Amino acid sequence: GAGVSQSPSNKVTEKGKDVELRCDPISGHTALYWYRQSLGQGLEFLIYFQGNSAPDKSGLPSDRFSAERTGGSVSTLTIQRTQQEDSAVYLCASSLGTPQNSYEQYFGPGTRLTVT
Amino acid sequence: KNQVEQSPQSLIILEGKNCTLQCNYTVSPFSNLRWYKQDTGRGPVSLTIMTFSENTKSNGRYTATLDADTKQSSLHITASQLSDSASYICVVSAGGGGFKTIFGAGTRLFVKA
């Protein structure tokens, strides 16, 4: 079946502009995650959605970052007033349940964001 | 503080050789440990997962070990191939509520002909 998809694959934007990144999880997966990966660095957790529960936003680096998950499926990560340090690959993953309960996360290909 | 540390940071080996990557963690309470492979420009793909009671898990030429007492894990790659060139990420999840999954920075493996 289809895996996790993300769009766009690449995004170049000017400093100060807002951007929206989209994630389509695997159908039926109740959990959805956003991560950021800067060049040569490890994955940095941003936000986690689980079913209808309030999202865990503890990883969001500033109030310029927000995310929504509509209808328990598609998610959008929004970055307002982008800064050059926001340049990174933004990865989305989904799973049937939580990693703590050994459910595997399936990752999308990522969106490479470049802020000029 | 929950942490996952991997070594070496990068590694170059010749095709056909074996190698071992290390992961030390301080995540508590421990739930499970995964090894992921991330090819350049792609998302990570799971190789193995181990819970507290498991001390070894194999997936083809990849074998992961876990010592829950010393909080160490290793990933052994046998008879390396050029396609093994990638980053290998150790990921540890903690029990309890909330999202408590910690990613290591990864080991960048280069396999040369």
PDB file of C-alpha atoms in Angstrom:
ATOM      1  CA  GLY A   1       0.000   0.000   0.000  1.00  0.00           C
ATOM      2  CA  ALA A   2       0.938   3.669  -0.130  1.00  0.00           C
ATOM      3  CA  GLY A   3       3.437   4.934   2.369  1.00  0.00           C
ATOM      4  CA  VAL A   4       3.693   8.316   4.053  1.00  0.00           C
ATOM      5  CA  SER A   5       3.819  11.114   1.510  1.00  0.00           C
ATOM      6  CA  GLN A   6       4.964  14.686   1.972  1.00  0.00           C
ATOM      7  CA  SER A   7       4.704  17.764  -0.161  1.00  0.00           C
ATOM      8  CA  PRO A   8       6.394  19.708  -1.479  1.00  0.00           C
ATOM      9  CA  SER A   9       9.621  17.721  -1.720  1.00  0.00           C
ATOM     10  CA  ASN A  10      11.605  20.939  -1.877  1.00  0.00           C
ATOM     11  CA  LYS A  11      10.691  24.460  -0.842  1.00  0.00           C
ATOM     12  CA  VAL A  12      12.775  27.594  -1.193  1.00  0.00           C
ATOM     13  CA  THR A  13      11.421  30.677   0.518  1.00  0.00           C
ATOM     14  CA  GLU A  14      12.588  34.142   1.448  1.00  0.00           C
ATOM     15  CA  LYS A  15      13.291  35.053   5.040  1.00  0.00           C
ATOM     16  CA  GLY A  16      10.167  36.383   6.715  1.00  0.00           C
ATOM     17  CA  LYS A  17       7.687  34.479   4.553  1.00  0.00           C
ATOM     18  CA  ASP A  18       5.289  31.847   5.898  1.00  0.00           C
ATOM     19  CA  VAL A  19       5.435  28.248   4.645  1.00  0.00           C
ATOM     20  CA  GLU A  20       3.122  25.257   4.904  1.00  0.00           C
ATOM     21  CA  LEU A  21       4.350  21.686   4.703  1.00  0.00           C
ATOM     22  CA  ARG A  22       1.932  18.814   4.163  1.00  0.00           C
ATOM     23  CA  CYS A  23       1.967  15.223   5.356  1.00  0.00           C
ATOM     24  CA  ASP A  24      -0.352  12.405   4.246  1.00  0.00           C
ATOM     25  CA  PRO A  25       0.030   9.511   6.701  1.00  0.00           C
ATOM     26  CA  ILE A  26      -0.620   5.854   6.027  1.00  0.00           C
ATOM     27  CA  SER A  27      -4.355   5.226   6.067  1.00  0.00           C
ATOM     28  CA  GLY A  28      -5.529   4.000   9.458  1.00  0.00           C
ATOM     29  CA  HIS A  29      -2.508   5.203  11.389  1.00  0.00           C
ATOM     30  CA  THR A  30      -3.666   7.089  14.460  1.00  0.00           C
ATOM     31  CA  ALA A  31      -0.315   8.575  15.404  1.00  0.00           C
ATOM     32  CA  LEU A  32       1.501  11.237  13.381  1.00  0.00           C
ATOM     33  CA  TYR A  33       4.833  12.887  14.099  1.00  0.00           C
ATOM     34  CA  TRP A  34       6.840  15.804  12.749  1.00  0.00           C
ATOM     35  CA  TYR A  35      10.627  15.948  13.004  1.00  0.00           C
ATOM     36  CA  ARG A  36      13.313  18.333  11.810  1.00  0.00           C
ATOM     37  CA  GLN A  37      16.723  17.242  10.595  1.00  0.00           C
ATOM     38  CA  SER A  38      19.391  19.841  10.018  1.00  0.00           C
ATOM     39  CA  LEU A  39      22.310  19.028   7.728  1.00  0.00           C
ATOM     40  CA  GLY A  40      24.439  16.290   9.259  1.00  0.00           C
ATOM     41  CA  GLN A  41      22.404  16.275  12.470  1.00  0.00           C
ATOM     42  CA  GLY A  42      20.067  13.812  14.148  1.00  0.00           C
ATOM     43  CA  LEU A  43      16.300  13.992  14.104  1.00  0.00           C
ATOM     44  CA  GLU A  44      14.728  16.625  16.335  1.00  0.00           C
ATOM     45  CA  PHE A  45      11.199  15.903  17.560  1.00  0.00           C
ATOM     46  CA  LEU A  46       8.711  18.707  16.902  1.00  0.00           C
ATOM     47  CA  ILE A  47       5.143  17.576  17.537  1.00  0.00           C
ATOM     48  CA  TYR A  48       3.097  14.402  17.969  1.00  0.00           C
ATOM     49  CA  PHE A  49      -0.599  13.711  17.316  1.00  0.00           C
ATOM     50  CA  GLN A  50      -2.317  10.630  18.749  1.00  0.00           C
ATOM     51  CA  GLY A  51      -5.938  10.057  17.799  1.00  0.00           C
ATOM     52  CA  ASN A  52      -8.234  12.718  19.220  1.00  0.00           C
ATOM     53  CA  SER A  53      -5.937  13.577  22.120  1.00  0.00           C
ATOM     54  CA  ALA A  54      -4.359  16.997  22.478  1.00  0.00           C
ATOM     55  CA  PRO A  55      -1.089  17.021  20.529  1.00  0.00           C
ATOM     56  CA  ASP A  56       2.259  16.912  22.295  1.00  0.00           C
ATOM     57  CA  LYS A  57       3.857  20.187  21.199  1.00  0.00           C
ATOM     58  CA  SER A  58       6.824  19.987  23.519  1.00  0.00           C
ATOM     59  CA  GLY A  59       9.361  19.896  20.669  1.00  0.00           C
ATOM     60  CA  LEU A  60       8.257  23.006  18.809  1.00  0.00           C
ATOM     61  CA  PRO A  61      11.222  25.428  18.899  1.00  0.00           C
ATOM     62  CA  SER A  62       9.207  28.661  18.944  1.00  0.00           C
ATOM     63  CA  ASP A  63       5.697  30.060  18.591  1.00  0.00           C
ATOM     64  CA  ARG A  64       6.398  30.576  14.883  1.00  0.00           C
ATOM     65  CA  PHE A  65       5.857  26.840  14.473  1.00  0.00           C
ATOM     66  CA  SER A  66       2.402  25.259  14.566  1.00  0.00           C
ATOM     67  CA  ALA A  67       0.762  22.134  13.225  1.00  0.00           C
ATOM     68  CA  GLU A  68      -2.725  20.850  12.638  1.00  0.00           C
ATOM     69  CA  ARG A  69      -4.143  17.469  11.863  1.00  0.00           C
ATOM     70  CA  THR A  70      -7.527  17.606  10.203  1.00  0.00           C
ATOM     71  CA  GLY A  71      -9.976  14.720  10.470  1.00  0.00           C
ATOM     72  CA  GLY A  72      -7.340  12.532  12.048  1.00  0.00           C
ATOM     73  CA  SER A  73      -5.526  12.202   8.744  1.00  0.00           C
ATOM     74  CA  VAL A  74      -3.631  14.877   6.816  1.00  0.00           C
ATOM     75  CA  SER A  75      -1.359  17.188   8.787  1.00  0.00           C
ATOM     76  CA  THR A  76       0.065  20.601   7.980  1.00  0.00           C
ATOM     77  CA  LEU A  77       3.146  22.095   9.625  1.00  0.00           C
ATOM     78  CA  THR A  78       3.199  25.875   9.384  1.00  0.00           C
ATOM     79  CA  ILE A  79       6.265  28.029   9.941  1.00  0.00           C
ATOM     80  CA  GLN A  80       5.579  31.748  10.176  1.00  0.00           C
ATOM     81  CA  ARG A  81       8.108  34.486   9.486  1.00  0.00           C
ATOM     82  CA  THR A  82      10.744  31.976   8.435  1.00  0.00           C
ATOM     83  CA  GLN A  83      14.347  32.460   9.515  1.00  0.00           C
ATOM     84  CA  GLN A  84      17.506  31.075   7.935  1.00  0.00           C
ATOM     85  CA  GLU A  85      17.994  28.723  10.876  1.00  0.00           C
ATOM     86  CA  ASP A  86      14.700  27.052   9.913  1.00  0.00           C
ATOM     87  CA  SER A  87      16.437  25.575   6.860  1.00  0.00           C
ATOM     88  CA  ALA A  88      16.335  21.807   7.300  1.00  0.00           C
ATOM     89  CA  VAL A  89      14.602  18.660   6.143  1.00  0.00           C
ATOM     90  CA  TYR A  90      11.198  18.276   7.773  1.00  0.00           C
ATOM     91  CA  LEU A  91      10.201  14.632   8.167  1.00  0.00           C
ATOM     92  CA  CYS A  92       6.764  13.274   8.919  1.00  0.00           C
ATOM     93  CA  ALA A  93       6.061   9.793  10.247  1.00  0.00           C
ATOM     94  CA  SER A  94       2.955   7.822  11.158  1.00  0.00           C
ATOM     95  CA  SER A  95       2.256   4.690  13.170  1.00  0.00           C
ATOM     96  CA  LEU A  96      -0.599   2.509  14.372  1.00  0.00           C
ATOM     97  CA  GLY A  97       0.256   3.347  17.972  1.00  0.00           C
ATOM     98  CA  THR A  98       2.944   4.850  20.139  1.00  0.00           C
ATOM     99  CA  PRO A  99       6.661   3.977  19.855  1.00  0.00           C
ATOM    100  CA  GLN A 100       6.628   3.234  23.585  1.00  0.00           C
ATOM    101  CA  ASN A 101       4.338   0.318  22.796  1.00  0.00           C
ATOM    102  CA  SER A 102       6.699  -0.890  20.084  1.00  0.00           C
ATOM    103  CA  TYR A 103       4.646   0.341  17.152  1.00  0.00           C
ATOM    104  CA  GLU A 104       6.907   1.126  14.222  1.00  0.00           C
ATOM    105  CA  GLN A 105       7.054   4.618  12.785  1.00  0.00           C
ATOM    106  CA  TYR A 106       6.959   4.857   8.996  1.00  0.00           C
ATOM    107  CA  PHE A 107       8.691   7.920   7.645  1.00  0.00           C
ATOM    108  CA  GLY A 108       7.944  10.022   4.612  1.00  0.00           C
ATOM    109  CA  PRO A 109      10.666  11.234   2.250  1.00  0.00           C
ATOM    110  CA  GLY A 110      10.762  14.675   3.864  1.00  0.00           C
ATOM    111  CA  THR A 111      10.474  18.251   2.679  1.00  0.00           C
ATOM    112  CA  ARG A 112      13.747  20.108   2.216  1.00  0.00           C
ATOM    113  CA  LEU A 113      13.190  23.718   3.274  1.00  0.00           C
ATOM    114  CA  THR A 114      15.692  26.376   2.312  1.00  0.00           C
ATOM    115  CA  VAL A 115      15.271  29.893   3.662  1.00  0.00           C
ATOM    116  CA  THR A 116      17.261  32.487   1.743  1.00  0.00           C
TER     117      THR A 116
ATOM    118  CA  LYS B   1      18.347  13.481  31.348  1.00  0.00           C
ATOM    119  CA  ASN B   2      17.315  11.077  28.583  1.00  0.00           C
ATOM    120  CA  GLN B   3      20.121  10.764  26.062  1.00  0.00           C
ATOM    121  CA  VAL B   4      21.242   8.493  23.233  1.00  0.00           C
ATOM    122  CA  GLU B   5      24.862   8.609  22.120  1.00  0.00           C
ATOM    123  CA  GLN B   6      26.253   6.841  19.080  1.00  0.00           C
ATOM    124  CA  SER B   7      29.785   6.038  18.017  1.00  0.00           C
ATOM    125  CA  PRO B   8      31.664   6.375  15.851  1.00  0.00           C
ATOM    126  CA  GLN B   9      30.297   9.511  14.226  1.00  0.00           C
ATOM    127  CA  SER B  10      31.424   8.191  10.847  1.00  0.00           C
ATOM    128  CA  LEU B  11      33.087   5.073   9.523  1.00  0.00           C
ATOM    129  CA  ILE B  12      34.689   4.024   6.237  1.00  0.00           C
ATOM    130  CA  ILE B  13      35.049   0.332   5.406  1.00  0.00           C
ATOM    131  CA  LEU B  14      35.824  -1.757   2.356  1.00  0.00           C
ATOM    132  CA  GLU B  15      33.112  -3.732   0.637  1.00  0.00           C
ATOM    133  CA  GLY B  16      32.836  -7.234   2.079  1.00  0.00           C
ATOM    134  CA  LYS B  17      34.149  -6.278   5.512  1.00  0.00           C
ATOM    135  CA  ASN B  18      32.185  -6.404   8.756  1.00  0.00           C
ATOM    136  CA  CYS B  19      31.595  -3.490  11.107  1.00  0.00           C
ATOM    137  CA  THR B  20      29.966  -2.726  14.435  1.00  0.00           C
ATOM    138  CA  LEU B  21      28.210   0.476  15.440  1.00  0.00           C
ATOM    139  CA  GLN B  22      27.652   1.421  19.075  1.00  0.00           C
ATOM    140  CA  CYS B  23      24.803   3.048  20.972  1.00  0.00           C
ATOM    141  CA  ASN B  24      24.749   4.047  24.649  1.00  0.00           C
ATOM    142  CA  TYR B  25      21.611   5.389  26.265  1.00  0.00           C
ATOM    143  CA  THR B  26      20.370   6.796  29.541  1.00  0.00           C
ATOM    144  CA  VAL B  27      16.658   6.717  28.706  1.00  0.00           C
ATOM    145  CA  SER B  28      14.492   5.615  31.619  1.00  0.00           C
ATOM    146  CA  PRO B  29      12.244   3.769  32.112  1.00  0.00           C
ATOM    147  CA  PHE B  30      13.358   1.771  29.093  1.00  0.00           C
ATOM    148  CA  SER B  31      10.668   0.511  26.713  1.00  0.00           C
ATOM    149  CA  ASN B  32      12.386  -0.437  23.468  1.00  0.00           C
ATOM    150  CA  LEU B  33      15.336   0.268  21.211  1.00  0.00           C
ATOM    151  CA  ARG B  34      15.313   0.496  17.446  1.00  0.00           C
ATOM    152  CA  TRP B  35      17.960   0.773  14.787  1.00  0.00           C
ATOM    153  CA  TYR B  36      17.065   2.684  11.640  1.00  0.00           C
ATOM    154  CA  LYS B  37      18.852   3.009   8.307  1.00  0.00           C
ATOM    155  CA  GLN B  38      18.597   6.344   6.543  1.00  0.00           C
ATOM    156  CA  ASP B  39      19.753   6.611   2.965  1.00  0.00           C
ATOM    157  CA  THR B  40      20.728  10.069   1.723  1.00  0.00           C
ATOM    158  CA  GLY B  41      17.623  12.061   0.841  1.00  0.00           C
ATOM    159  CA  ARG B  42      15.245   9.502   2.290  1.00  0.00           C
ATOM    160  CA  GLY B  43      13.354   9.003   5.529  1.00  0.00           C
ATOM    161  CA  PRO B  44      14.651   6.455   8.073  1.00  0.00           C
ATOM    162  CA  VAL B  45      13.620   2.811   7.677  1.00  0.00           C
ATOM    163  CA  SER B  46      13.442   0.453  10.645  1.00  0.00           C
ATOM    164  CA  LEU B  47      15.943  -2.421  10.758  1.00  0.00           C
ATOM    165  CA  THR B  48      15.340  -3.978  14.186  1.00  0.00           C
ATOM    166  CA  ILE B  49      13.442  -3.404  17.398  1.00  0.00           C
ATOM    167  CA  MET B  50      14.252  -4.896  20.792  1.00  0.00           C
ATOM    168  CA  THR B  51      12.413  -4.775  24.081  1.00  0.00           C
ATOM    169  CA  PHE B  52      13.882  -5.240  27.554  1.00  0.00           C
ATOM    170  CA  SER B  53      13.768  -9.025  27.423  1.00  0.00           C
ATOM    171  CA  GLU B  54      15.493  -9.358  24.055  1.00  0.00           C
ATOM    172  CA  ASN B  55      19.259  -9.259  23.745  1.00  0.00           C
ATOM    173  CA  THR B  56      19.693  -9.949  20.038  1.00  0.00           C
ATOM    174  CA  LYS B  57      17.696  -9.470  16.870  1.00  0.00           C
ATOM    175  CA  SER B  58      18.719 -10.141  13.273  1.00  0.00           C
ATOM    176  CA  ASN B  59      17.490  -8.796   9.969  1.00  0.00           C
ATOM    177  CA  GLY B  60      19.470 -10.355   7.141  1.00  0.00           C
ATOM    178  CA  ARG B  61      23.066  -9.152   7.392  1.00  0.00           C
ATOM    179  CA  TYR B  62      22.179  -6.813  10.251  1.00  0.00           C
ATOM    180  CA  THR B  63      22.349  -8.077  13.845  1.00  0.00           C
ATOM    181  CA  ALA B  64      21.512  -5.853  16.800  1.00  0.00           C
ATOM    182  CA  THR B  65      22.384  -6.641  20.396  1.00  0.00           C
ATOM    183  CA  LEU B  66      21.086  -5.111  23.590  1.00  0.00           C
ATOM    184  CA  ASP B  67      22.555  -5.125  27.097  1.00  0.00           C
ATOM    185  CA  ALA B  68      19.868  -3.559  29.277  1.00  0.00           C
ATOM    186  CA  ASP B  69      22.110  -3.705  32.349  1.00  0.00           C
ATOM    187  CA  THR B  70      24.866  -1.560  30.856  1.00  0.00           C
ATOM    188  CA  LYS B  71      22.393   0.334  28.625  1.00  0.00           C
ATOM    189  CA  GLN B  72      24.340  -0.410  25.493  1.00  0.00           C
ATOM    190  CA  SER B  73      23.376  -1.640  22.055  1.00  0.00           C
ATOM    191  CA  SER B  74      25.355  -2.502  18.966  1.00  0.00           C
ATOM    192  CA  LEU B  75      24.514  -3.014  15.319  1.00  0.00           C
ATOM    193  CA  HIS B  76      26.745  -5.472  13.485  1.00  0.00           C
ATOM    194  CA  ILE B  77      26.797  -5.464   9.701  1.00  0.00           C
ATOM    195  CA  THR B  78      28.191  -8.575   8.049  1.00  0.00           C
ATOM    196  CA  ALA B  79      29.779  -8.758   4.594  1.00  0.00           C
ATOM    197  CA  SER B  80      29.081  -5.104   3.857  1.00  0.00           C
ATOM    198  CA  GLN B  81      27.783  -4.006   0.478  1.00  0.00           C
ATOM    199  CA  LEU B  82      27.991  -0.655  -1.289  1.00  0.00           C
ATOM    200  CA  SER B  83      24.265  -0.220  -0.639  1.00  0.00           C
ATOM    201  CA  ASP B  84      24.936  -0.292   3.105  1.00  0.00           C
ATOM    202  CA  SER B  85      26.340   3.249   2.794  1.00  0.00           C
ATOM    203  CA  ALA B  86      23.902   5.273   4.871  1.00  0.00           C
ATOM    204  CA  SER B  87      23.331   6.764   8.305  1.00  0.00           C
ATOM    205  CA  TYR B  88      22.394   4.331  11.063  1.00  0.00           C
ATOM    206  CA  ILE B  89      20.289   5.787  13.833  1.00  0.00           C
ATOM    207  CA  CYS B  90      19.725   4.347  17.301  1.00  0.00           C
ATOM    208  CA  VAL B  91      16.346   5.286  18.789  1.00  0.00           C
ATOM    209  CA  VAL B  92      15.237   4.578  22.351  1.00  0.00           C
ATOM    210  CA  SER B  93      11.688   4.910  23.649  1.00  0.00           C
ATOM    211  CA  ALA B  94      10.760   5.361  27.298  1.00  0.00           C
ATOM    212  CA  GLY B  95       7.663   3.999  28.960  1.00  0.00           C
ATOM    213  CA  GLY B  96       4.951   6.110  30.492  1.00  0.00           C
ATOM    214  CA  GLY B  97       2.737   8.786  29.044  1.00  0.00           C
ATOM    215  CA  GLY B  98       3.576  11.378  26.476  1.00  0.00           C
ATOM    216  CA  PHE B  99       6.055  11.169  23.658  1.00  0.00           C
ATOM    217  CA  LYS B 100       9.403   9.988  24.983  1.00  0.00           C
ATOM    218  CA  THR B 101      11.388   8.748  22.050  1.00  0.00           C
ATOM    219  CA  ILE B 102      14.995   9.896  21.795  1.00  0.00           C
ATOM    220  CA  PHE B 103      16.982   9.758  18.559  1.00  0.00           C
ATOM    221  CA  GLY B 104      20.734   9.388  18.435  1.00  0.00           C
ATOM    222  CA  ALA B 105      22.713  11.594  16.050  1.00  0.00           C
ATOM    223  CA  GLY B 106      23.559   8.581  13.894  1.00  0.00           C
ATOM    224  CA  THR B 107      26.685   6.934  12.511  1.00  0.00           C
ATOM    225  CA  ARG B 108      27.489   7.748   8.905  1.00  0.00           C
ATOM    226  CA  LEU B 109      28.794   4.588   7.202  1.00  0.00           C
ATOM    227  CA  PHE B 110      30.670   4.715   3.912  1.00  0.00           C
ATOM    228  CA  VAL B 111      31.307   1.398   2.141  1.00  0.00           C
ATOM    229  CA  LYS B 112      33.961   1.617  -0.579  1.00  0.00           C
ATOM    230  CA  ALA B 113      34.696  -0.786  -3.407  1.00  0.00           C
TER     231      ALA B 113
END
